[in-house]
CSV table of C-alpha atoms and ligand atoms in Angstrom, one decimal:
chain,number,residue,atom,x,y,z
A,1,MET,CA,113.5,121.7,80.5
A,2,LYS,CA,112.3,119.1,77.9
A,3,THR,CA,110.0,116.8,79.8
A,4,ILE,CA,108.7,113.4,78.7
A,5,VAL,CA,105.9,112.0,80.8
A,6,VAL,CA,105.7,108.2,80.4
A,7,GLY,CA,102.1,107.0,81.0
A,8,ALA,CA,99.1,109.1,79.9
A,9,GLY,CA,96.6,107.7,82.4
A,10,ALA,CA,94.9,110.1,84.8
A,11,MET,CA,98.0,111.1,86.8
A,12,GLY,CA,100.4,111.2,83.9
A,13,SER,CA,98.0,113.3,81.9
A,14,LEU,CA,97.4,115.7,84.8
A,15,VAL,CA,101.2,116.2,85.6
A,16,GLY,CA,101.9,116.6,81.9
A,17,ALA,CA,99.1,119.2,81.5
A,18,LEU,CA,100.1,121.2,84.5
A,19,LEU,CA,103.7,121.4,83.3
A,20,ALA,CA,102.5,122.3,79.7
A,21,GLU,CA,100.1,125.0,81.1
A,22,SER,CA,103.0,126.6,83.0
A,23,GLY,CA,104.9,127.0,79.7
A,24,ASN,CA,107.2,123.9,79.7
A,25,ASP,CA,108.1,121.8,76.7
A,26,VAL,CA,106.2,118.5,77.5
A,27,ILE,CA,105.3,115.4,75.6
A,28,LEU,CA,103.2,112.5,76.9
A,29,TYR,CA,104.1,109.0,75.8
A,30,ASP,CA,101.8,106.0,76.0
A,31,ILE,CA,100.8,103.0,74.0
A,32,ALA,CA,97.1,103.8,74.5
A,33,LYS,CA,96.3,105.1,71.1
A,34,GLU,CA,92.8,106.3,72.0
A,35,GLN,CA,94.1,108.6,74.7
A,36,VAL,CA,97.0,109.9,72.7
A,37,ASP,CA,94.8,110.6,69.6
A,38,ALA,CA,92.2,112.4,71.7
A,39,ILE,CA,94.8,114.6,73.4
A,40,ASN,CA,96.4,115.5,70.0
A,41,GLU,CA,93.1,116.2,68.4
A,42,HIS,CA,91.3,118.2,71.1
A,43,GLY,CA,93.8,118.8,73.8
A,44,LEU,CA,93.4,117.4,77.3
A,45,VAL,CA,90.1,118.4,79.0
A,46,ILE,CA,90.5,118.9,82.8
A,47,GLU,CA,87.3,119.0,84.8
A,48,GLN,CA,87.8,120.5,88.3
A,49,GLY,CA,85.0,121.5,90.6
A,50,ASP,CA,82.3,123.1,88.4
A,51,GLY,CA,85.0,124.2,85.9
A,52,ARG,CA,86.4,122.7,82.7
A,53,ARG,CA,89.5,123.8,80.8
A,54,THR,CA,91.4,122.4,77.8
A,55,VAL,CA,95.2,122.2,77.8
A,56,LYS,CA,96.9,121.8,74.5
A,57,MET,CA,99.9,119.5,74.6
A,58,LYS,CA,101.7,116.9,72.6
A,59,ALA,CA,101.2,113.2,73.0
A,60,THR,CA,102.6,110.2,71.1
A,61,THR,CA,102.7,106.5,70.8
A,62,ASP,CA,105.8,106.7,68.7
A,63,LEU,CA,109.1,106.3,70.5
A,64,ASN,CA,111.0,107.9,67.5
A,65,ARG,CA,109.2,111.2,68.1
A,66,LEU,CA,110.4,111.6,71.7
A,67,GLY,CA,114.1,112.4,71.4
A,68,THR,CA,116.2,112.8,74.6
A,69,ALA,CA,114.6,114.1,77.8
A,70,ASP,CA,116.0,116.5,80.4
A,71,LEU,CA,113.4,115.2,82.7
A,72,LEU,CA,111.5,111.9,82.3
A,73,VAL,CA,108.5,111.5,84.7
A,74,VAL,CA,107.3,107.9,85.1
A,75,LEU,CA,103.6,107.5,85.9
A,76,VAL,CA,102.7,104.1,84.6
A,77,LYS,CA,101.1,101.4,86.8
A,78,SER,CA,103.7,100.0,89.2
A,79,TYR,CA,103.6,96.5,87.6
A,80,ASP,CA,104.6,98.1,84.2
A,81,THR,CA,107.6,100.1,85.4
A,82,GLY,CA,110.3,97.7,84.4
A,83,ALA,CA,109.0,97.3,80.8
A,84,ALA,CA,108.2,101.0,80.5
A,85,ILE,CA,111.7,102.2,81.5
A,86,LEU,CA,113.3,99.7,79.2
A,87,GLY,CA,111.0,100.8,76.4
A,88,VAL,CA,112.1,104.5,76.8
A,89,LYS,CA,115.8,103.8,77.4
A,90,SER,CA,116.7,105.6,74.1
A,91,CYS,CA,115.3,108.9,75.6
A,92,ILE,CA,117.6,108.8,78.6
A,93,ASP,CA,121.2,109.9,78.4
A,94,ALA,CA,123.8,110.8,81.0
A,95,HIS,CA,122.2,114.2,81.8
A,96,THR,CA,118.5,113.0,82.0
A,97,LYS,CA,116.8,113.0,85.3
A,98,VAL,CA,114.2,110.4,85.9
A,99,LEU,CA,111.4,111.0,88.4
A,100,THR,CA,108.9,108.4,89.7
A,101,LEU,CA,105.7,109.6,91.4
A,102,GLN,CA,104.0,106.2,91.3
A,103,ASN,CA,102.1,104.4,93.9
A,104,GLY,CA,103.6,101.5,95.9
A,105,GLU,CA,107.0,100.0,96.4
A,106,GLY,CA,109.3,98.5,93.8
A,107,ASN,CA,109.4,101.3,91.2
A,108,ILE,CA,112.9,102.6,92.3
A,109,ASP,CA,114.3,99.1,92.0
A,110,ALA,CA,112.8,98.6,88.5
A,111,ILE,CA,114.1,102.1,87.3
A,112,THR,CA,117.6,101.7,88.8
A,113,LYS,CA,118.1,98.5,86.9
A,114,VAL,CA,118.2,100.7,83.8
A,115,VAL,CA,119.2,104.2,85.0
A,116,PRO,CA,122.1,104.9,87.4
A,117,PRO,CA,120.7,105.8,90.9
A,118,ARG,CA,122.4,109.2,90.8
A,119,GLN,CA,120.0,110.2,88.0
A,120,VAL,CA,116.9,109.0,89.7
A,121,LEU,CA,114.5,111.0,91.9
A,122,ALA,CA,111.5,109.4,93.7
A,123,GLY,CA,108.5,110.9,95.3
A,124,VAL,CA,104.9,110.8,96.2
A,125,THR,CA,101.9,112.9,95.3
A,126,SER,CA,98.5,112.9,96.9
A,127,HIS,CA,96.7,114.4,93.9
A,128,GLY,CA,93.5,112.6,93.0
A,129,ALA,CA,92.7,112.3,89.3
A,130,MET,CA,90.4,110.1,87.3
A,131,LEU,CA,90.3,109.3,83.6
A,132,LEU,CA,86.7,109.9,82.6
A,133,ARG,CA,87.1,109.0,78.9
A,134,PRO,CA,89.9,109.4,76.3
A,135,GLY,CA,91.1,112.9,76.5
A,136,VAL,CA,89.1,113.9,79.5
A,137,ILE,CA,90.2,113.7,83.2
A,138,ARG,CA,88.8,114.9,86.4
A,139,HIS,CA,91.2,116.6,88.9
A,140,ASN,CA,89.8,116.1,92.4
A,141,GLY,CA,92.4,118.1,94.3
A,142,GLY,CA,95.3,117.0,96.4
A,143,ALA,CA,97.8,117.8,99.0
A,144,ARG,CA,101.6,118.2,98.9
A,145,THR,CA,104.0,116.4,96.7
A,146,PHE,CA,107.4,115.2,98.1
A,147,ILE,CA,110.4,114.3,96.0
A,148,GLY,CA,114.0,113.5,96.8
A,149,PRO,CA,117.1,112.0,95.2
A,150,VAL,CA,117.5,108.2,95.4
A,151,ASP,CA,121.2,108.5,95.7
A,152,LYS,CA,121.6,110.8,98.7
A,153,GLY,CA,124.2,113.6,98.4
A,154,ASP,CA,123.6,116.3,95.9
A,155,ASP,CA,120.0,117.4,96.1
A,156,SER,CA,120.5,120.6,94.1
A,157,TRP,CA,118.7,119.2,91.0
A,158,ALA,CA,115.9,117.8,93.2
A,159,LYS,CA,115.4,121.4,94.3
A,160,GLU,CA,115.4,122.5,90.6
A,161,ILE,CA,112.7,119.9,89.7
A,162,ALA,CA,110.7,120.8,92.8
A,163,GLN,CA,110.7,124.4,91.6
A,164,LEU,CA,109.5,123.3,88.2
A,165,LEU,CA,106.6,121.4,89.8
A,166,ASN,CA,105.8,124.3,92.2
A,167,GLY,CA,105.7,126.6,89.1
A,168,ALA,CA,103.1,124.1,87.6
A,169,GLY,CA,100.9,124.5,90.7
A,170,MET,CA,101.9,121.3,92.5
A,171,ASP,CA,102.9,122.2,96.0
A,172,THR,CA,106.2,120.3,96.1
A,173,ARG,CA,108.9,119.9,98.8
A,174,VAL,CA,112.3,118.1,98.7
A,175,PHE,CA,112.5,115.4,101.3
A,176,LEU,CA,115.7,113.4,101.6
A,177,ASP,CA,114.3,110.3,103.3
A,178,ILE,CA,112.6,108.9,100.2
A,179,THR,CA,111.9,105.4,101.7
A,180,GLY,CA,110.1,106.9,104.6
A,181,THR,CA,108.1,109.1,102.2
A,182,ILE,CA,107.2,106.3,99.9
A,183,TRP,CA,106.1,104.0,102.8
A,184,THR,CA,104.0,106.8,104.4
A,185,LYS,CA,102.1,107.2,101.1
A,186,LEU,CA,102.0,103.4,100.6
A,187,ILE,CA,100.4,102.8,104.0
A,188,ALA,CA,97.8,105.5,103.3
A,189,ASN,CA,97.1,104.0,99.9
A,190,ALA,CA,96.8,100.6,101.6
A,191,ALA,CA,94.0,102.0,103.8
A,192,ILE,CA,92.2,104.0,101.1
A,193,ASN,CA,92.5,102.1,97.8
A,194,PRO,CA,91.2,98.6,98.6
A,195,LEU,CA,88.4,99.9,100.8
A,196,THR,CA,87.2,102.1,97.9
A,197,ALA,CA,87.7,99.3,95.4
A,198,ILE,CA,85.7,96.8,97.4
A,199,THR,CA,82.9,99.2,98.4
A,200,GLY,CA,82.7,101.3,95.2
A,201,LEU,CA,82.8,104.4,97.4
A,202,CYS,CA,84.7,107.7,96.6
A,203,ASN,CA,87.6,108.5,99.0
A,204,GLY,CA,85.6,111.0,101.0
A,205,ALA,CA,82.8,108.6,101.7
A,206,LEU,CA,85.2,106.3,103.7
A,207,LEU,CA,85.2,109.1,106.4
A,208,GLU,CA,81.4,108.7,106.9
A,209,ASP,CA,81.4,105.0,107.7
A,210,GLU,CA,82.6,103.9,111.2
A,211,ASN,CA,83.1,100.3,110.1
A,212,LEU,CA,85.4,101.3,107.2
A,213,LEU,CA,87.2,103.8,109.5
A,214,LYS,CA,87.9,100.9,111.9
A,215,LEU,CA,89.2,98.8,109.1
A,216,MET,CA,91.3,101.7,107.9
A,217,GLU,CA,92.8,102.0,111.4
A,218,SER,CA,93.7,98.3,111.5
A,219,ILE,CA,95.4,98.5,108.1
A,220,LEU,CA,97.4,101.5,109.2
A,221,GLU,CA,98.4,99.9,112.5
A,222,GLU,CA,99.7,96.8,110.6
A,223,GLY,CA,101.5,99.0,108.0
A,224,LYS,CA,103.2,101.1,110.8
A,225,ALA,CA,104.4,97.9,112.5
A,226,VAL,CA,105.8,96.6,109.3
A,227,ALA,CA,107.6,99.9,108.5
A,228,GLU,CA,109.0,100.0,112.1
A,229,ALA,CA,110.3,96.4,111.8
A,230,GLN,CA,112.1,97.4,108.6
A,231,GLY,CA,113.7,100.4,110.3
A,232,ILE,CA,111.7,102.8,108.1
A,233,LYS,CA,110.8,106.1,109.7
A,234,LEU,CA,107.4,107.4,108.4
A,235,PHE,CA,107.1,111.1,108.0
A,236,ARG,CA,103.9,111.2,109.9
A,237,ASP,CA,103.3,109.8,113.4
A,238,ASP,CA,99.6,110.4,113.1
A,239,MET,CA,98.9,108.0,110.1
A,240,PHE,CA,95.2,107.9,110.8
A,241,GLU,CA,94.8,111.7,110.8
A,242,TYR,CA,97.1,111.9,107.7
A,243,THR,CA,95.1,109.3,105.8
A,244,LYS,CA,91.8,110.9,106.7
A,245,SER,CA,93.2,114.3,105.4
A,246,VAL,CA,94.1,112.6,102.1
A,247,CYS,CA,90.5,111.3,101.9
A,248,ALA,CA,89.2,114.8,102.6
A,249,ALA,CA,91.5,116.5,100.1
A,250,THR,CA,90.4,114.0,97.4
A,251,ARG,CA,86.8,113.7,98.6
A,252,GLU,CA,85.2,113.3,95.2
A,253,ASN,CA,87.9,111.0,93.8
A,254,LYS,CA,87.4,107.4,92.8
A,255,SER,CA,90.8,105.9,93.8
A,256,SER,CA,93.0,104.5,91.1
A,257,MET,CA,92.2,101.0,92.5
A,258,LEU,CA,88.5,101.5,92.3
A,259,MET,CA,88.8,102.7,88.7
A,260,ASP,CA,91.0,99.7,87.8
A,261,VAL,CA,88.4,97.3,89.3
A,262,VAL,CA,85.5,99.1,87.5
A,263,LYS,CA,87.4,99.0,84.2
A,264,GLY,CA,88.3,95.3,84.7
A,265,ARG,CA,92.0,96.1,84.7
A,266,ARG,CA,94.8,94.7,86.9
A,267,THR,CA,95.2,96.7,90.1
A,268,GLU,CA,98.3,97.8,92.1
A,269,ILE,CA,97.3,95.7,95.1
A,270,ASP,CA,100.5,93.7,95.1
A,271,ALA,CA,102.7,96.8,95.3
A,272,ILE,CA,100.6,98.2,98.1
A,273,ASN,CA,98.7,95.9,100.6
A,274,GLY,CA,100.5,92.9,99.1
A,275,MET,CA,103.8,94.5,99.8
A,276,VAL,CA,102.8,95.2,103.5
A,277,ALA,CA,101.8,91.6,103.8
A,278,MET,CA,105.0,90.3,102.1
A,279,ARG,CA,107.3,92.4,104.2
A,280,GLY,CA,105.3,91.5,107.3
A,281,GLN,CA,105.9,87.9,106.6
A,282,ARG,CA,109.6,88.6,106.1
A,283,TYR,CA,109.9,90.5,109.4
A,284,GLN,CA,107.4,88.3,111.3
A,285,VAL,CA,104.8,91.0,111.8
A,286,PRO,CA,101.2,89.8,111.5
A,287,THR,CA,99.2,91.5,108.8
A,288,PRO,CA,95.8,89.7,108.7
A,289,VAL,CA,93.8,92.8,107.5
A,290,ASN,CA,96.3,93.7,104.7
A,291,THR,CA,96.3,90.1,103.6
A,292,CYS,CA,92.5,90.0,103.6
A,293,MET,CA,92.4,93.2,101.5
A,294,THR,CA,94.9,91.7,99.1
A,295,ARG,CA,92.9,88.5,98.6
A,296,LEU,CA,89.6,90.4,98.2
A,297,VAL,CA,91.0,92.7,95.6
A,298,ARG,CA,92.8,89.9,93.7
A,299,SER,CA,89.4,88.1,93.7
A,300,LEU,CA,87.7,91.3,92.3
A,301,GLU,CA,90.4,91.4,89.6
A,302,LYS,CA,89.6,87.8,88.6
A,303,GLY,CA,85.9,88.6,88.5
A,304,LYS,CA,86.7,91.5,86.1
A,305,ARG,CA,83.6,93.3,87.3
B,1,PAF,O1,95.8,105.9,94.1
B,1,PAF,C1,95.1,106.9,94.3
B,1,PAF,O2,93.9,107.0,93.9
B,1,PAF,C2,95.7,108.1,95.0
B,1,PAF,O3,97.0,107.8,95.4
B,1,PAF,C3,94.9,108.8,96.1
B,1,PAF,C4,95.8,109.8,96.7
B,1,PAF,C5,94.5,107.8,97.1
B,1,PAF,C6,93.8,109.6,95.6
B,1,PAF,O4,92.7,108.8,95.1
């Protein structure tokens, strides 16, 4: 299955490398020349625990080198999804399947403006990965990945893609309620990402601070109420336990939002806590803690620490 991974950040590079390592035909596409050049010259170096390995794979900044994909995996930042999918439109034909494993809400809408919903698959993954420098990532573990078809009905090809990901070492299940899956992860991200971005702590350190755990609980309670008001069924009743388990599984990871703040980049706060607050307003559910997190992180973005 010819796979194009769009976005060669930490997660895009990790997913591309795992697929390449398990013998698939993969190419990474990104406009970040430094990352692409480093991967082409030296391979992608993956640090994990005390180990280090190099995965040889193709990467390009040149759209003309891509051709048509059987599977196109979107792993750009949520605010870039619309532009990215339009950019790679020439790689998508009537048989191409498009999979988003991005954080936050809004990615499916952006993708289905360009690709028919019957070709789109969405999901979430709890893997923690950090880009250390061009061509070098750190994989800090992770839990299960869930994927499912956007247009419910035939899930046979979702099973085929889950098999591909399982073969690449990503423990993946097909889950038909994609909205519930995305909101479950979104609410967990809402509790982990801003708290790490504001404090500078790794995911696991949140578990050792009772003040942060209290804030985490409040963020989760608001998120659950907003999901319920929208009629969204979360796939976990125990959101606090689930979120703590994601922190434990990615203990050493600096969250994507912390890395964005450290690097002076825009964060995904609007697609995560900002989305909880916006939907809360629409459904008249108070979300003071998520609103506070959104404002604090926006302020950090402005400061470009
Ligand atoms: O955004 C992230 O960093 C990740 O979704 C997660 C799972 C919180 C790991 O750091």
